[in-house]
Coordinates of C-alpha atoms and ligand atoms in Angstrom, one line a residue:
M1 CA 64.4 -42.3 39.4
T2 CA 60.8 -42.1 40.5
A3 CA 59.2 -42.6 43.8
T4 CA 55.9 -43.6 42.5
D5 CA 54.6 -46.8 41.0
E6 CA 52.3 -45.0 38.6
P7 CA 53.8 -44.7 35.2
L8 CA 54.7 -41.2 34.3
D9 CA 53.6 -39.7 31.1
R10 CA 57.1 -39.0 30.1
E11 CA 58.2 -36.8 27.2
W12 CA 61.6 -35.4 26.5
W13 CA 60.3 -31.9 26.1
K14 CA 58.7 -32.1 29.6
E15 CA 62.1 -32.9 31.1
A16 CA 64.0 -30.4 29.0
V17 CA 65.1 -26.8 29.8
V18 CA 64.7 -24.5 26.8
Y19 CA 67.1 -21.6 26.2
Q20 CA 65.8 -18.8 24.0
I21 CA 68.3 -17.1 21.7
Y22 CA 67.6 -13.7 20.2
P23 CA 70.1 -13.9 17.4
R24 CA 70.5 -10.2 16.8
S25 CA 71.8 -9.7 20.3
F26 CA 73.6 -12.9 21.1
N27 CA 77.0 -12.9 19.6
D28 CA 78.4 -11.1 16.5
S29 CA 81.1 -13.0 14.6
D30 CA 81.8 -10.6 11.7
G31 CA 81.9 -7.2 13.3
D32 CA 78.8 -5.7 11.7
G33 CA 77.3 -5.1 15.1
I34 CA 74.5 -7.6 14.6
G35 CA 74.6 -11.0 16.2
D36 CA 74.7 -13.9 13.7
I37 CA 74.5 -17.7 13.4
P38 CA 78.3 -18.3 13.3
G39 CA 78.3 -16.2 16.5
I40 CA 76.0 -18.7 18.1
V41 CA 78.1 -21.6 16.8
E42 CA 81.0 -20.0 18.7
K43 CA 78.9 -20.3 21.8
V44 CA 77.6 -23.8 21.7
D45 CA 80.1 -24.9 24.2
Y46 CA 78.8 -22.2 26.5
L47 CA 75.2 -23.6 26.1
D48 CA 76.5 -27.1 26.8
A49 CA 78.3 -25.9 29.9
L50 CA 75.2 -24.2 31.1
G51 CA 73.4 -27.5 30.6
V52 CA 70.3 -26.5 28.5
D53 CA 68.6 -29.1 26.4
V54 CA 66.8 -27.1 23.7
V55 CA 67.6 -23.9 21.9
W56 CA 64.6 -21.8 20.6
L57 CA 66.0 -19.5 17.9
N58 CA 64.0 -16.3 17.2
P59 CA 63.5 -15.7 13.5
V60 CA 66.6 -15.7 11.3
Y61 CA 64.8 -15.8 8.0
E62 CA 65.0 -13.3 5.1
S63 CA 63.3 -10.1 6.3
P64 CA 63.3 -6.4 5.9
M65 CA 63.5 -6.3 9.8
A66 CA 60.6 -4.0 10.4
D67 CA 59.9 -6.1 13.5
N68 CA 63.3 -7.7 13.9
G69 CA 62.6 -10.7 11.8
Y70 CA 58.9 -11.3 12.7
D71 CA 58.2 -9.9 9.3
I72 CA 59.4 -12.7 7.0
A73 CA 60.0 -12.2 3.3
D74 CA 61.1 -15.8 2.6
Y75 CA 60.4 -18.7 5.0
Q76 CA 63.1 -20.9 3.4
S77 CA 66.1 -18.8 3.5
I78 CA 68.4 -17.2 6.1
H79 CA 68.8 -13.4 6.3
P80 CA 72.4 -12.5 5.1
E81 CA 72.9 -10.5 8.3
F82 CA 72.6 -13.8 10.2
G83 CA 74.6 -15.9 7.7
T84 CA 73.8 -18.7 5.3
M85 CA 71.9 -21.9 5.2
D86 CA 75.2 -23.7 5.5
D87 CA 75.9 -21.7 8.7
W88 CA 72.5 -22.8 10.0
E89 CA 73.3 -26.5 9.1
T90 CA 76.5 -26.2 11.1
L91 CA 74.7 -24.7 14.0
L92 CA 72.2 -27.6 14.0
E93 CA 75.0 -30.1 13.8
E94 CA 77.1 -28.5 16.6
L95 CA 74.1 -28.4 18.9
N96 CA 73.1 -31.9 18.1
N97 CA 76.6 -33.1 18.8
R98 CA 76.2 -31.8 22.3
D99 CA 72.7 -33.4 22.7
I100 CA 71.1 -30.0 22.4
R101 CA 68.0 -29.8 20.2
L102 CA 66.8 -26.9 18.1
I103 CA 63.3 -25.4 17.7
M104 CA 62.6 -22.7 15.2
D105 CA 60.3 -19.8 15.3
L106 CA 57.2 -20.2 13.0
V107 CA 55.6 -16.9 12.1
V108 CA 52.6 -17.6 10.0
N109 CA 49.8 -15.3 11.2
H110 CA 51.5 -12.8 8.9
T111 CA 54.3 -12.3 6.4
S112 CA 56.3 -9.3 5.5
D113 CA 54.8 -7.0 2.9
E114 CA 58.0 -7.8 0.9
H115 CA 57.2 -11.5 0.7
E116 CA 56.6 -12.6 -2.8
W117 CA 53.1 -13.7 -1.9
F118 CA 52.1 -10.2 -0.8
Q119 CA 53.8 -8.6 -3.8
R120 CA 51.8 -10.8 -6.2
S121 CA 48.7 -10.4 -4.1
R122 CA 48.8 -6.6 -4.3
Q123 CA 49.3 -6.9 -8.1
G124 CA 46.0 -8.9 -8.2
D125 CA 47.7 -12.1 -9.5
P126 CA 44.8 -14.5 -9.6
E127 CA 46.8 -17.2 -7.8
Y128 CA 47.7 -15.0 -4.9
E129 CA 45.0 -12.3 -4.7
D130 CA 43.3 -14.2 -1.9
Y131 CA 46.4 -14.9 0.2
Y132 CA 45.7 -11.9 2.5
Y133 CA 42.7 -10.0 3.8
W134 CA 41.8 -7.3 1.2
R135 CA 38.8 -5.0 1.4
E136 CA 37.6 -2.4 -1.2
G137 CA 36.6 1.0 0.0
E138 CA 37.6 4.6 0.4
P139 CA 41.2 5.4 1.5
E140 CA 39.8 7.5 4.3
E141 CA 37.7 4.9 6.0
P142 CA 39.1 1.6 7.2
P143 CA 36.8 -1.5 6.7
N144 CA 36.4 -2.0 10.5
N145 CA 37.5 -0.7 13.8
W146 CA 40.1 -3.3 14.6
E147 CA 43.3 -2.1 16.2
S148 CA 46.9 -3.2 15.7
F149 CA 48.8 -4.7 18.7
F150 CA 51.4 -2.0 18.0
G151 CA 48.9 0.8 18.2
G152 CA 46.7 2.5 15.6
P153 CA 44.3 0.9 13.1
A154 CA 44.8 -2.7 11.9
W155 CA 44.3 -1.6 8.3
S156 CA 46.5 0.1 5.7
W157 CA 45.5 1.4 2.3
D158 CA 47.5 0.0 -0.6
D159 CA 47.9 2.3 -3.5
E160 CA 48.8 -0.4 -5.9
R161 CA 45.8 -2.6 -5.4
E162 CA 43.7 0.4 -4.4
A163 CA 42.3 -1.5 -1.4
W164 CA 42.7 -2.0 2.3
Y165 CA 44.7 -4.9 3.8
L166 CA 44.6 -6.2 7.3
H167 CA 47.7 -6.2 9.7
L168 CA 47.2 -7.1 13.3
F169 CA 50.8 -5.9 13.9
D170 CA 52.9 -3.4 11.9
E171 CA 51.8 -2.2 8.5
K172 CA 54.7 -4.2 7.1
Q173 CA 53.2 -7.4 8.5
P174 CA 50.0 -8.2 6.5
D175 CA 47.9 -11.0 7.9
L176 CA 47.7 -14.2 5.9
N177 CA 44.2 -15.4 4.9
W178 CA 44.0 -18.8 6.5
R179 CA 40.6 -19.4 5.0
N180 CA 42.4 -20.0 1.7
P181 CA 43.4 -23.7 1.5
D182 CA 46.4 -22.8 -0.7
V183 CA 47.8 -20.7 2.1
R184 CA 47.5 -23.5 4.5
E185 CA 49.1 -26.0 2.2
E186 CA 52.0 -23.7 1.5
I187 CA 52.6 -23.3 5.2
H188 CA 52.4 -27.1 5.8
D189 CA 54.9 -27.7 3.0
M190 CA 57.3 -25.1 4.4
M191 CA 57.0 -26.6 7.9
N192 CA 57.8 -30.0 6.6
W193 CA 60.8 -28.7 4.8
W194 CA 62.2 -27.4 8.0
L195 CA 61.3 -30.6 9.9
D196 CA 63.0 -32.6 7.2
H197 CA 66.1 -30.6 7.9
G198 CA 66.2 -32.2 11.3
I199 CA 64.7 -29.6 13.7
D200 CA 62.9 -30.7 16.8
G201 CA 59.9 -28.5 16.7
F202 CA 58.5 -25.0 16.5
R203 CA 57.6 -22.1 18.7
M204 CA 54.5 -20.7 16.9
D205 CA 54.1 -17.0 16.9
V206 CA 50.7 -15.6 17.9
I207 CA 49.2 -18.9 16.5
N208 CA 45.7 -18.3 18.1
L209 CA 45.2 -15.2 15.9
I210 CA 45.1 -17.1 12.6
S211 CA 41.3 -17.3 12.3
K212 CA 39.1 -14.2 11.9
T213 CA 35.3 -14.0 12.2
E214 CA 33.7 -14.3 8.8
G215 CA 32.9 -10.8 7.3
L216 CA 35.4 -9.1 9.6
P217 CA 32.7 -7.2 11.6
D218 CA 33.4 -4.3 14.0
G219 CA 34.2 -5.2 17.5
E220 CA 34.6 -3.8 21.0
H221 CA 38.0 -3.4 22.6
G222 CA 39.9 -3.2 19.3
G223 CA 38.2 -6.2 17.8
G224 CA 40.0 -8.9 19.7
E225 CA 36.9 -11.0 20.1
H226 CA 37.0 -11.5 16.3
F227 CA 40.5 -12.7 16.0
I228 CA 41.8 -14.0 19.4
G229 CA 40.9 -17.7 19.4
G230 CA 38.7 -17.1 16.3
P231 CA 36.0 -19.5 15.0
Q232 CA 38.2 -21.9 13.1
V233 CA 41.5 -21.7 15.0
L234 CA 41.3 -25.2 16.4
D235 CA 40.6 -26.7 13.0
Y236 CA 43.5 -24.8 11.4
I237 CA 45.9 -25.8 14.1
G238 CA 44.6 -29.3 14.3
E239 CA 45.1 -29.7 10.5
M240 CA 48.5 -28.1 10.7
V241 CA 49.5 -30.6 13.4
D242 CA 48.2 -33.5 11.4
E243 CA 49.9 -32.4 8.2
T244 CA 53.3 -31.7 9.8
V245 CA 54.3 -32.8 13.3
A246 CA 51.8 -35.5 14.2
D247 CA 54.0 -38.5 13.4
R248 CA 57.3 -36.9 14.5
D249 CA 58.8 -36.8 17.9
V250 CA 59.0 -33.0 18.2
M251 CA 57.8 -30.2 20.5
T252 CA 55.3 -27.5 19.6
V253 CA 54.9 -24.4 21.6
G254 CA 52.0 -22.1 20.7
E255 CA 52.4 -18.5 21.6
M256 CA 48.9 -17.3 22.4
V257 CA 47.6 -13.9 23.5
G258 CA 44.4 -13.7 25.5
V259 CA 44.1 -17.4 26.5
D260 CA 43.3 -18.6 30.0
A261 CA 44.1 -22.1 31.4
E262 CA 40.7 -23.6 30.7
R263 CA 40.9 -22.5 27.0
A264 CA 44.5 -23.8 26.9
R265 CA 43.2 -27.3 27.3
E266 CA 41.7 -27.1 23.8
Y267 CA 45.2 -26.7 22.5
V268 CA 47.4 -28.9 24.7
A269 CA 45.3 -31.4 26.6
E270 CA 44.1 -34.9 25.4
G271 CA 41.6 -34.5 22.6
G272 CA 42.8 -31.0 21.9
C273 CA 44.5 -29.9 18.7
G274 CA 47.8 -31.5 19.5
L275 CA 50.3 -28.8 20.7
S276 CA 52.8 -29.7 23.4
M277 CA 52.5 -26.5 25.5
L278 CA 51.8 -22.8 25.1
I279 CA 53.2 -19.5 26.0
H280 CA 50.4 -17.5 27.6
F281 CA 50.4 -13.9 28.8
E282 CA 48.2 -14.1 31.9
H283 CA 51.1 -13.7 34.5
M284 CA 52.6 -10.9 32.4
G285 CA 49.6 -8.8 33.6
V286 CA 50.2 -9.1 37.3
D287 CA 52.1 -5.8 37.5
T288 CA 50.3 -3.7 34.8
G289 CA 47.1 -1.7 34.8
H290 CA 45.0 -0.8 31.8
D291 CA 47.7 -1.6 29.3
K292 CA 51.3 -2.9 29.2
W293 CA 52.7 0.6 29.6
D294 CA 51.0 1.1 32.9
L295 CA 53.4 -0.5 35.4
Q296 CA 52.2 -1.1 38.9
E297 CA 53.3 -2.8 42.1
L298 CA 53.5 -6.6 41.7
D299 CA 50.3 -8.2 42.9
L300 CA 51.6 -11.5 44.4
L301 CA 48.2 -12.9 45.3
E302 CA 47.2 -12.4 41.6
L303 CA 50.4 -14.2 40.5
K304 CA 49.6 -17.1 42.9
R305 CA 46.0 -17.3 41.5
I306 CA 47.1 -17.3 37.9
I307 CA 50.0 -19.8 38.3
G308 CA 47.9 -22.0 40.5
E309 CA 45.1 -22.1 37.9
W310 CA 47.5 -23.1 35.2
Q311 CA 49.3 -25.7 37.4
H312 CA 46.0 -27.4 38.3
T313 CA 44.2 -27.1 35.0
L314 CA 47.0 -28.7 33.1
A315 CA 48.1 -31.1 35.8
E316 CA 46.3 -34.3 34.6
D317 CA 47.0 -33.8 30.9
G318 CA 48.5 -30.9 29.0
W319 CA 51.7 -29.2 30.0
N320 CA 52.9 -25.8 31.1
C321 CA 55.7 -23.6 29.7
I322 CA 57.3 -21.6 32.5
Y323 CA 58.8 -18.2 31.7
L324 CA 59.4 -14.9 33.4
G325 CA 60.8 -13.0 30.5
N326 CA 61.5 -13.1 26.8
H327 CA 62.4 -10.8 23.9
D328 CA 59.0 -9.1 24.2
Q329 CA 59.1 -8.4 27.9
P330 CA 61.3 -6.3 30.2
R331 CA 64.0 -8.2 32.1
G332 CA 62.5 -10.5 34.7
V333 CA 64.9 -9.5 37.5
S334 CA 64.2 -5.8 37.0
R335 CA 60.4 -6.4 36.9
F336 CA 59.7 -9.1 39.4
G337 CA 62.9 -8.8 41.5
D338 CA 65.3 -6.0 42.3
D339 CA 68.0 -5.0 39.9
G340 CA 69.8 -2.9 42.6
E341 CA 71.1 -4.2 45.9
Y342 CA 69.4 -7.6 45.7
R343 CA 70.0 -8.3 42.1
E344 CA 71.8 -11.6 42.7
E345 CA 69.4 -12.8 45.5
S346 CA 66.3 -11.9 43.6
A347 CA 67.5 -13.4 40.3
K348 CA 68.2 -16.6 42.2
M349 CA 64.8 -16.5 43.8
L350 CA 63.1 -16.1 40.5
A351 CA 65.1 -19.0 39.1
T352 CA 64.1 -21.1 42.0
F353 CA 60.5 -20.3 41.4
Q354 CA 60.8 -21.0 37.7
F355 CA 62.5 -24.4 38.1
T356 CA 60.2 -25.7 40.8
L357 CA 56.9 -25.3 39.0
Q358 CA 55.4 -28.1 36.9
G359 CA 56.3 -27.3 33.3
T360 CA 59.2 -26.7 31.0
P361 CA 61.4 -23.8 32.0
F362 CA 62.3 -21.3 29.2
I363 CA 65.4 -19.3 30.0
F364 CA 65.8 -16.1 28.0
Q365 CA 69.4 -15.3 27.1
G366 CA 71.1 -13.3 29.8
E367 CA 68.7 -14.3 32.5
E368 CA 71.2 -16.8 33.7
I369 CA 73.6 -14.0 34.6
G370 CA 70.8 -11.6 35.9
M371 CA 70.9 -9.1 33.1
T372 CA 68.8 -6.1 33.8
N373 CA 66.7 -3.4 32.1
T374 CA 68.5 -0.5 30.6
T375 CA 68.3 3.3 30.2
F376 CA 66.7 5.4 27.4
E377 CA 67.8 9.0 28.3
D378 CA 68.1 9.6 24.6
P379 CA 65.1 8.7 22.3
E380 CA 67.7 7.9 19.7
K381 CA 68.4 4.7 21.7
I382 CA 65.0 3.3 20.9
R383 CA 65.0 0.4 18.4
D384 CA 61.8 -1.4 18.9
V385 CA 58.8 -0.6 16.6
E386 CA 56.3 -0.9 19.4
A387 CA 58.3 1.4 21.7
Q388 CA 58.8 3.9 18.8
N389 CA 55.1 4.0 18.1
F390 CA 54.4 4.5 21.8
A391 CA 56.9 7.3 22.1
E392 CA 55.6 9.0 19.0
M393 CA 52.0 8.8 20.2
S394 CA 52.8 10.1 23.6
L395 CA 54.8 13.0 22.3
A396 CA 52.6 14.0 19.4
D397 CA 49.1 13.0 20.5
W398 CA 49.2 13.5 24.2
G399 CA 51.8 16.3 24.3
D400 CA 54.0 14.4 26.8
D401 CA 57.5 15.3 27.8
Y402 CA 60.1 12.7 26.8
A403 CA 62.3 12.8 29.9
E404 CA 59.5 13.1 32.4
D405 CA 56.7 10.9 30.9
V406 CA 58.1 8.6 28.3
Q407 CA 61.6 7.7 29.3
P408 CA 60.6 6.1 32.7
I409 CA 57.9 4.0 31.1
L410 CA 60.3 2.7 28.4
E411 CA 62.9 1.9 31.1
D412 CA 60.3 -0.2 32.8
M413 CA 58.5 -1.8 29.9
S414 CA 60.1 -1.5 26.5
R415 CA 60.9 -4.6 24.6
D416 CA 64.3 -3.2 23.9
N417 CA 65.3 -3.9 27.6
A418 CA 65.5 -7.6 26.7
R419 CA 67.2 -7.0 23.4
T420 CA 70.4 -5.3 24.5
P421 CA 73.5 -7.4 23.6
M422 CA 74.4 -10.4 25.7
Q423 CA 77.1 -9.5 28.1
W424 CA 80.0 -11.9 27.7
D425 CA 82.8 -10.1 29.4
D426 CA 84.0 -6.7 30.6
T427 CA 85.8 -5.7 27.3
E428 CA 84.4 -3.1 24.9
H429 CA 80.8 -3.7 23.9
A430 CA 80.7 -6.6 26.5
G431 CA 82.5 -8.9 24.1
F432 CA 79.4 -9.0 21.9
T433 CA 80.9 -7.4 18.8
D434 CA 84.1 -5.8 17.4
G435 CA 82.0 -3.3 15.6
E436 CA 79.2 -0.8 16.6
P437 CA 76.3 -2.7 18.2
W438 CA 72.9 -2.3 16.6
I439 CA 71.5 -1.5 20.0
H440 CA 73.3 0.0 22.9
V441 CA 75.0 -2.3 25.5
N442 CA 73.7 -2.1 29.0
E443 CA 76.1 0.1 31.1
N444 CA 76.4 -2.5 33.8
Y445 CA 78.4 -5.0 31.6
D446 CA 81.6 -4.5 33.5
E447 CA 79.9 -6.1 36.5
V448 CA 77.2 -8.2 35.0
N449 CA 78.8 -10.6 32.5
V450 CA 79.3 -14.3 31.7
A451 CA 83.0 -14.4 32.4
A452 CA 82.6 -12.9 35.9
A453 CA 79.6 -15.1 36.6
R454 CA 81.3 -18.3 35.6
A455 CA 84.4 -17.4 37.7
D456 CA 82.3 -16.9 40.8
E457 CA 81.0 -20.1 42.3
D458 CA 78.2 -18.3 44.1
S459 CA 76.9 -16.6 41.0
I460 CA 73.5 -16.7 39.5
W461 CA 75.0 -18.7 36.7
H462 CA 76.1 -21.5 38.9
Y463 CA 72.8 -21.4 40.7
Y464 CA 71.0 -22.1 37.4
R465 CA 73.4 -25.0 36.9
E466 CA 72.5 -26.4 40.3
L467 CA 68.8 -26.1 39.6
M468 CA 69.1 -27.8 36.3
D469 CA 71.0 -30.7 37.9
L470 CA 68.4 -31.0 40.6
R471 CA 65.6 -31.0 38.0
E472 CA 67.4 -33.6 36.0
E473 CA 68.0 -35.9 38.9
N474 CA 64.6 -35.7 40.7
D475 CA 61.4 -36.5 38.9
V476 CA 59.4 -34.6 41.5
F477 CA 60.7 -31.3 40.1
V478 CA 59.3 -32.1 36.7
Y479 CA 56.3 -34.3 37.3
G480 CA 55.3 -33.6 40.9
D481 CA 51.8 -32.3 41.7
Y482 CA 51.5 -28.7 42.9
E483 CA 49.7 -27.5 45.9
I484 CA 49.8 -23.9 47.4
I485 CA 50.8 -23.2 51.0
D486 CA 49.4 -20.2 52.8
R487 CA 47.7 -18.8 49.8
E488 CA 46.9 -15.4 51.4
H489 CA 50.5 -14.6 52.4
P490 CA 51.1 -11.3 50.8
E491 CA 54.9 -11.6 50.4
V492 CA 55.8 -15.2 50.3
Y493 CA 54.9 -17.7 47.6
A494 CA 55.2 -21.2 49.0
Y495 CA 54.0 -24.5 47.6
R496 CA 54.4 -28.2 47.8
R497 CA 55.3 -30.6 45.0
T498 CA 54.6 -34.2 45.5
L499 CA 55.3 -37.4 43.5
G500 CA 54.6 -40.6 45.3
E501 CA 56.6 -40.5 48.5
E502 CA 58.7 -37.7 47.4
E503 CA 57.9 -34.2 48.5
L504 CA 59.4 -30.7 47.9
L505 CA 58.6 -27.6 49.8
V506 CA 59.4 -24.4 48.0
V507 CA 59.5 -21.0 49.7
C508 CA 60.0 -17.8 47.7
N509 CA 60.0 -14.3 49.3
F510 CA 59.1 -12.0 46.4
F511 CA 60.0 -8.8 48.3
E512 CA 62.7 -6.9 50.0
N513 CA 61.0 -7.2 53.4
E514 CA 61.9 -9.9 55.9
P515 CA 58.6 -11.8 56.4
Q516 CA 57.9 -14.9 58.4
I517 CA 56.0 -17.9 57.2
E518 CA 54.9 -20.9 59.1
M519 CA 55.6 -24.2 57.3
A520 CA 53.6 -26.6 59.4
N521 CA 54.3 -29.6 57.1
L522 CA 58.0 -29.2 57.1
D523 CA 59.8 -32.2 58.8
A524 CA 62.4 -31.4 61.3
D525 CA 64.9 -33.4 59.3
A526 CA 63.9 -32.2 55.9
E527 CA 66.9 -31.7 53.6
L528 CA 67.6 -28.2 52.2
V529 CA 68.4 -28.9 48.6
V530 CA 69.0 -25.4 47.4
S531 CA 68.8 -21.8 48.7
N532 CA 70.1 -18.4 47.7
Y533 CA 71.3 -17.8 51.3
D534 CA 73.1 -19.8 54.0
V535 CA 70.4 -21.3 56.1
D536 CA 70.5 -22.6 59.7
G537 CA 68.4 -25.7 60.8
I538 CA 64.7 -25.8 60.8
P539 CA 63.2 -24.0 63.9
G540 CA 61.1 -26.1 66.3
D541 CA 58.0 -24.0 65.7
K542 CA 58.4 -24.3 61.9
V543 CA 58.2 -20.6 61.5
L544 CA 60.8 -19.5 58.9
D545 CA 62.4 -16.0 59.1
L546 CA 63.1 -15.0 55.6
R547 CA 65.6 -12.5 54.3
P548 CA 65.1 -10.2 51.2
Y549 CA 64.2 -12.3 48.2
E550 CA 65.1 -15.5 50.1
A551 CA 64.3 -18.8 48.4
R552 CA 64.6 -22.3 49.8
V553 CA 63.7 -25.7 48.5
Y554 CA 63.4 -28.6 51.0
R555 CA 63.0 -32.2 50.2
Q556 CA 61.4 -34.7 52.5
Ligands
TEU601 O1 54.4 -11.4 20.0 C1 53.1 -11.4 20.1 C2 52.5 -10.3 20.9 O2 51.3 -10.3 21.2 C3 53.4 -9.2 21.3 O3 53.6 -8.4 20.2 C4 53.0 -8.4 22.4 O4 51.7 -7.9 22.1 C5 53.9 -7.3 22.6 O5 55.2 -7.7 22.4 C6 53.8 -6.9 24.0 O6 54.7 -5.9 24.2 C7 55.0 -12.0 18.9 C8 56.5 -11.9 18.9 O7 57.0 -12.5 20.0 C9 56.8 -10.5 18.8 O8 58.2 -10.2 18.9 C10 56.3 -10.0 17.5 O9 56.5 -8.6 17.4 C11 54.8 -10.2 17.3 O10 54.5 -11.6 17.7 C12 54.5 -10.1 15.8 O11 55.0 -11.1 15.1

């Protein structure tokens, strides 16, 4: 149903809603405390009831789990903790039976150091010696000053090969040498193998890091200018697209650090290297200072600036991915909303925001019930390698006190916040496992859980359902143009979406205050299609009085 005569550039993945599953923490079927694929199969009816169209599965491949599966030891097998290839086939089938598609995580900037390629490479096997970045030298002096995303130098010394190898992440995640055509070919083959198994695309981990400046020179700021969007990145991705997905009707989502909207066009716009959309990090910086651990007050005007830039730059061609949280970020409601008194209202406001922007919404598991950040009063609770490194560095290098300096920061920003088990009900361990969960369950599970949310018609869960129905039934939600209203308003984010004659007016109060906003273009008889509060009629002067975290969508 469209209100315009111009043909829309329709794609199924533009109209879809993606649901991200972090398998370790979703549902455990065998009592070992770790979520698994049969556990997900048990919940496909849940996904169907929620109404999502695509599942993005975080890595389930063979892995020593130094970075929870982002360190892959075999791309074409399933880690026994998660199940078997047969289990995976069953999952795909059960999802497809419910018209839900499946995209897999593709992690090819690096492998695990336990991957056979690296094992052979460190032994100097002529076929594999060039699969990674190796540099001769002295064990005391790394080849350059690049820094790992997880802290510390991006190089480790290997005693076996007696040389340095590059790892932009953990030392157990050596970077693949994409200059080597054999590496690229192996990766294309592996991708085609998965595609031939019937998947609907990939989410591509840090895919704009795969090209490094020739000679690996020293850099400023940890060397990022030599590996973020490196010299051959467009060629490598373009070739990969040509060799794998180009003739298939699938979606490709590139995860890219350090990319802005203009640069994004090179990847997702007409004439670019052919990806569907990308996960960028720009709006993840609107509440942080010099680094991710430095949490500050949300800068709403900055959020408007960034979102606006992406909405406009990719409006004509290209496409946005809209997310407020994932397995690498703290919980959206704790970070951008309020996880106390206004948890429900603010979670609904954030959902309204997410579902009314132009782009494909990505829901991270638990968001649909307003799951929150957790507590780390005991350092033993830390599971994530990045958080562990941060805590170690703070305590050892800077002499910080755990309870005073480290704990509050982890509670705001640790990736573990997103990784606590999915809260299914109010039974022990939130119904996630019969065993001991690998990571602690958030204490609020007796109140915040799926069973309670589904039983309550006013819940966040039902609100998500409503938004998904609206998006499905009204093209303007998906394809409408975006235009900001009252850009300088410090508390309210309001905008208009238009498609032909159809128009939506969206108003989101991002704070606990009770601000006013004048909506001059709001018709007296506009229809309120969704809101997180009961709303009276439209006042004659068009000045709306908003309550804490209030969100409204009008159609006219
Ligand atoms: O994340 C990329 C990435 O840049 C993050 O590591 C980010 O720097 C960090 O999480 C901010 O806290 C991807 C995966 O999503 C992440 O889980 C992996 O750890 C990482 O790549 C390495 O594969």
